[in-house]
CSV table of C-alpha atoms in Angstrom, one decimal:
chain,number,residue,atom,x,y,z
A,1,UNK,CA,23.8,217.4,135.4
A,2,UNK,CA,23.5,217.2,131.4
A,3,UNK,CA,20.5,215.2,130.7
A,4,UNK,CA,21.5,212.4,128.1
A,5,UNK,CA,19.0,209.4,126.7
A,6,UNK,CA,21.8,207.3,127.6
A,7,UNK,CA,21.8,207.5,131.4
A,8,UNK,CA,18.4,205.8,132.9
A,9,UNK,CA,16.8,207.4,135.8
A,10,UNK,CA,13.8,206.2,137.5
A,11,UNK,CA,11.3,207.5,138.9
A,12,UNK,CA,11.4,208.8,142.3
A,13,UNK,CA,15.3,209.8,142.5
A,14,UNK,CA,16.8,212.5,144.3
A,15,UNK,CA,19.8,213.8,142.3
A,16,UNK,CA,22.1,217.2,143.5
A,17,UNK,CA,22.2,219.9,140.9
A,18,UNK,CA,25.9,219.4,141.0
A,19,UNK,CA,26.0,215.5,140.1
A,20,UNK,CA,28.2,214.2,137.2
A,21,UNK,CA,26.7,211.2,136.0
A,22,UNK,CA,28.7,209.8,132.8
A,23,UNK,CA,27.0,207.4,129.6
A,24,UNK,CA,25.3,204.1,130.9
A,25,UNK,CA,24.1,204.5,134.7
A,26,UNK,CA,21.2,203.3,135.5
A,27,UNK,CA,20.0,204.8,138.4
A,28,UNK,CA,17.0,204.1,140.8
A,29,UNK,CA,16.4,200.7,139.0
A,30,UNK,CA,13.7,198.7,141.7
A,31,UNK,CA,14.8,195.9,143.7
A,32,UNK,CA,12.7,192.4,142.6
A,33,UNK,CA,9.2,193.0,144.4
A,34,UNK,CA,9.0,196.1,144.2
A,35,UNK,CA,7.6,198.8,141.6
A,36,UNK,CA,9.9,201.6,139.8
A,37,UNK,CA,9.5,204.5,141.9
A,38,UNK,CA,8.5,202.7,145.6
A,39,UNK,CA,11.5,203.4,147.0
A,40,UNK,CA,13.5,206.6,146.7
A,41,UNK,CA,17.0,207.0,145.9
A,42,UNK,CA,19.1,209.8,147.1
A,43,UNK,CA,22.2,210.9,146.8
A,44,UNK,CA,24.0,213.6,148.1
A,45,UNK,CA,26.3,216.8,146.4
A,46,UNK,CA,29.3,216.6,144.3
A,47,UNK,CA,28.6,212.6,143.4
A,48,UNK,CA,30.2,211.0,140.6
A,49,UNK,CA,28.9,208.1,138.9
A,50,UNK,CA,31.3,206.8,136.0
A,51,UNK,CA,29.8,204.6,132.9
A,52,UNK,CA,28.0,201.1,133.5
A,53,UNK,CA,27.2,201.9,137.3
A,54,UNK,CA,23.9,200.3,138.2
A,55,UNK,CA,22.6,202.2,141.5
A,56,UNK,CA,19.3,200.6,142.5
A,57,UNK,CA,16.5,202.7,144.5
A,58,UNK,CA,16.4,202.6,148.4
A,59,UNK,CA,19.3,203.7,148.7
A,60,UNK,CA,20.2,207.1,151.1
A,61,UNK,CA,23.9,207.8,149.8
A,62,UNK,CA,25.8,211.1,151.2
A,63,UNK,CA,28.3,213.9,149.8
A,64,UNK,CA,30.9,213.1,147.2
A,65,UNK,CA,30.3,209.8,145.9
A,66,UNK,CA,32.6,208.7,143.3
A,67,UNK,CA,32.4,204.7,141.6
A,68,UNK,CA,34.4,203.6,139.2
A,69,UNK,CA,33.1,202.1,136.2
A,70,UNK,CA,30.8,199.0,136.3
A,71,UNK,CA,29.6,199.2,140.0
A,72,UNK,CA,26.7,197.6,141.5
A,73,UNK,CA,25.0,199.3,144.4
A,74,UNK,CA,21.8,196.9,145.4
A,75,UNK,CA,19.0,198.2,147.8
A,76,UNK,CA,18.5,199.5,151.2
A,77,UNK,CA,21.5,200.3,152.2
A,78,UNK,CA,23.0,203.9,153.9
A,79,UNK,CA,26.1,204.8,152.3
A,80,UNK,CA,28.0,207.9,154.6
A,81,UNK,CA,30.1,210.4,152.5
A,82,UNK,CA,33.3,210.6,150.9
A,83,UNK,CA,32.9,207.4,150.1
A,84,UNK,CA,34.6,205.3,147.0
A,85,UNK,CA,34.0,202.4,145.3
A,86,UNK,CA,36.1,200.9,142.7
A,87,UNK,CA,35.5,200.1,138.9
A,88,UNK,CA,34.2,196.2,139.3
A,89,UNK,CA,33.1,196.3,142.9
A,90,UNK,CA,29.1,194.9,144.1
A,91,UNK,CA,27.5,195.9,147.1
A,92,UNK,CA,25.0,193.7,147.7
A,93,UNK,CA,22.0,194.5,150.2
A,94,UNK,CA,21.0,196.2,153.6
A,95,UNK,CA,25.1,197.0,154.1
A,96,UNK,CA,25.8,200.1,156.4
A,97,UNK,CA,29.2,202.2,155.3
A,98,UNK,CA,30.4,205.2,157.2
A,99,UNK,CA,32.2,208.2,156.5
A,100,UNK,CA,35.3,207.9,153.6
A,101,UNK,CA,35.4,204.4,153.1
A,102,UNK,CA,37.2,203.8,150.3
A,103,UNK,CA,37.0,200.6,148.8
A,104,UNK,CA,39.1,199.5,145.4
A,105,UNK,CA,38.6,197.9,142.5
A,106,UNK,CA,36.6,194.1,142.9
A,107,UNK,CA,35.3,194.3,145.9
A,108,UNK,CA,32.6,192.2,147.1
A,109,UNK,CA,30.4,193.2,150.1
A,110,UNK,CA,27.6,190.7,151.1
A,111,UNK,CA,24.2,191.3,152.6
A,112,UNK,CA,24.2,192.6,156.3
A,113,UNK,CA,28.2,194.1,156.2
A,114,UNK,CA,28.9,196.8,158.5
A,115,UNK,CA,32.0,199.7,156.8
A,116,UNK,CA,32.6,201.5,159.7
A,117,UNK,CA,34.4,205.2,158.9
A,118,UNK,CA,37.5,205.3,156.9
A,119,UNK,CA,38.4,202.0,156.8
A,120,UNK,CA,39.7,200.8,153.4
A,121,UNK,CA,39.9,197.7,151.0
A,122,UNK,CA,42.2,197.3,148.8
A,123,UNK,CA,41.3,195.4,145.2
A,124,UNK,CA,40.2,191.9,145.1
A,125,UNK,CA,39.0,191.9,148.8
A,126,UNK,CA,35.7,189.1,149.0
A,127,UNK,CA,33.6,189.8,151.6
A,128,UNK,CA,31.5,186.4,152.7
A,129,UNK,CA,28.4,185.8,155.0
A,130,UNK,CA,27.0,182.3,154.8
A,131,UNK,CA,28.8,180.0,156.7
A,132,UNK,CA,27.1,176.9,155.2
A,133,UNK,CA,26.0,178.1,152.1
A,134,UNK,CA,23.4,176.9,149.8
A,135,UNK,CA,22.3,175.0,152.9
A,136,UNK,CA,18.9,174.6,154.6
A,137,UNK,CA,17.9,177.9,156.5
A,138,UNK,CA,21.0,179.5,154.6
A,139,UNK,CA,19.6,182.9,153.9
A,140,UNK,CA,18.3,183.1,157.5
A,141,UNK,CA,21.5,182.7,159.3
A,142,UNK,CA,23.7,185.5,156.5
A,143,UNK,CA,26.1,187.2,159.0
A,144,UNK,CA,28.2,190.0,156.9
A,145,UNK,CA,31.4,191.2,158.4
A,146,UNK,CA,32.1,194.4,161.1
A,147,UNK,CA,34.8,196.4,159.8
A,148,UNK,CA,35.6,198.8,162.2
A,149,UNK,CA,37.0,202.3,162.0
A,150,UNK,CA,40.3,202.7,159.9
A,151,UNK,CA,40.9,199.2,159.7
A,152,UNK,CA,42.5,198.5,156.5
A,153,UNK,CA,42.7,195.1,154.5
A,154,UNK,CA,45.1,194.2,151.9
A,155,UNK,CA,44.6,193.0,148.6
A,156,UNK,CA,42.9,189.6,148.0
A,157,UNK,CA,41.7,188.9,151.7
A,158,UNK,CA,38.6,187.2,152.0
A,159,UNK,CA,36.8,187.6,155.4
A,160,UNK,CA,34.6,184.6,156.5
A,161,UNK,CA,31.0,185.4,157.7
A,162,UNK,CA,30.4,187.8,160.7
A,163,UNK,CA,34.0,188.4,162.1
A,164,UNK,CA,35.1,191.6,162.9
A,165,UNK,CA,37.9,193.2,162.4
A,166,UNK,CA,38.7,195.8,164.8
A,167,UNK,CA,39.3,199.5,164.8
A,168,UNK,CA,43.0,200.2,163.1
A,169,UNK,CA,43.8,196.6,162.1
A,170,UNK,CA,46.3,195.9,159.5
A,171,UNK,CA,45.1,193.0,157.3
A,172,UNK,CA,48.3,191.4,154.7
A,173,UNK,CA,47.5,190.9,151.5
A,174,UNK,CA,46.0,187.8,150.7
A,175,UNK,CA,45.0,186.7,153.9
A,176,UNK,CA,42.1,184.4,155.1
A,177,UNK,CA,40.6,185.8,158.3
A,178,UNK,CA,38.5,183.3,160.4
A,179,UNK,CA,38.2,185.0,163.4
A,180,UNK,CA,37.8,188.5,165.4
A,181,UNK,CA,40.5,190.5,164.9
A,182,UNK,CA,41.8,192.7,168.4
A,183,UNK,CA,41.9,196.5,167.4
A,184,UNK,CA,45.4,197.5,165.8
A,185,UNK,CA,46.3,193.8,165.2
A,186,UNK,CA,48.7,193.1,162.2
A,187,UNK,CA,47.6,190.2,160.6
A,188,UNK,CA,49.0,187.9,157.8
A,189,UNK,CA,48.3,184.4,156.5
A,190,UNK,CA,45.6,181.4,155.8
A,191,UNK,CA,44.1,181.5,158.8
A,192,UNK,CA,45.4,185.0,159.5
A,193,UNK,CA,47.4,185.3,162.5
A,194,UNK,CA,48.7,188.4,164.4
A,195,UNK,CA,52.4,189.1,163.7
A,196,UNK,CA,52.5,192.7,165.2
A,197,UNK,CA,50.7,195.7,166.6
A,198,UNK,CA,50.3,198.4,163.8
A,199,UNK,CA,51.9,201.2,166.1
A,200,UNK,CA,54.8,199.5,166.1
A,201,UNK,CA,55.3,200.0,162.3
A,202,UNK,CA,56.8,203.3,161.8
A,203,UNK,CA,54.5,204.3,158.9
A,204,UNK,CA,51.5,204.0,160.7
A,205,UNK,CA,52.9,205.5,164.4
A,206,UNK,CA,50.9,208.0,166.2
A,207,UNK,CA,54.1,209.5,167.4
């Protein structure tokens, strides 16, 4: 990469040869407690951080990273790779994503949330995980959501704290999901409700 006074790396930050790291990343920046350069930050070949991404250290990210502009990635997390996250979008703490998850622009992904590989949220999609929040003990009982493999979720759907949404899911646009979701369910509505199987829609048949 071109070194530039305008990208900030910290201490302690393992960068490929082959990254492209635009104006205006901060990278490696310490989570509150800790010192610059405690925790490492790596990230894998061919990544691409765009302009006002803020990638804090303790992170282990893989191959082919791309963010769009104005991403948060906060600490300790293990990010697989492939992986894409949209201009806007936060991930927040101590979240797990597998293998090509792609995630699009404002997406919000709380503390403890489990990506599992290839699934994929579309823009707007909030992420919750405290069922009574701001209430005694609230921090203690933070439950992020299981997405599981290939699931995908439409735009503007907000998923409540700790459901899970099973493997191959279809999720409508706009949708409230309160509760586990089967595997291959199609799902629309406030609360969302299954309406189909996603084999039968011929777009998405295995046949």
């Amino acid at each position: 990469m071109t070194e530039s006074p305008l990208i900030h790396i910290y201490p302690n930050v393992h960068l490929p040869a082959d990254a492209q790291i635009d104006e205006f990343v901060i990278l490696g920046k310490a989570p509150r407690g800790a010192q610059p350069g405690d925790l490492p930050l790596t990230l894998g070949a061919g990544c691409v951080i765009r302009s006002h991404s803020v990638i804090y250290a303790g992170n282990v990210i893989g191959v082919g990273l791309q963010t769009g502009h104005h991403v948060v990635i906060r600490e300790e997390n293990t990010i697989g790779d492939h992986v894409s996250i949209g201009t806007h979008s936060i991930i927040e703490h101590h979240v797990t994503i597998g293998n090509q998850v792609r995630l699009h622009s404002r997406v919000f992904v709380p503390e403890y949330s489990q990506l599992h590989e290839g699934c994929w949220l579309g823009p707007g999609v909030m992420v919750t995980n405290a069922r009574y929040p701001i209430s005694q003990g609230a921090k203690d009982r933070l439950e992020g959501a299981i997405i599981e493999a290939g699931a995908i979720i439409g735009a503007n759907t907000t998923l409540l704290p700790g459901v899970r949404v099973g493997a191959r899911a279809l999720i409508g646009a706009g949708s409230v999901v309160t509760k586990d979701v089967p595997p291959g369910a199609v799902m629309v509505g406030s609360p969302a409700r299954q309406i189909n199987h996603i084999d039968n829609i011929q777009f998405y048949s295995k046949d």
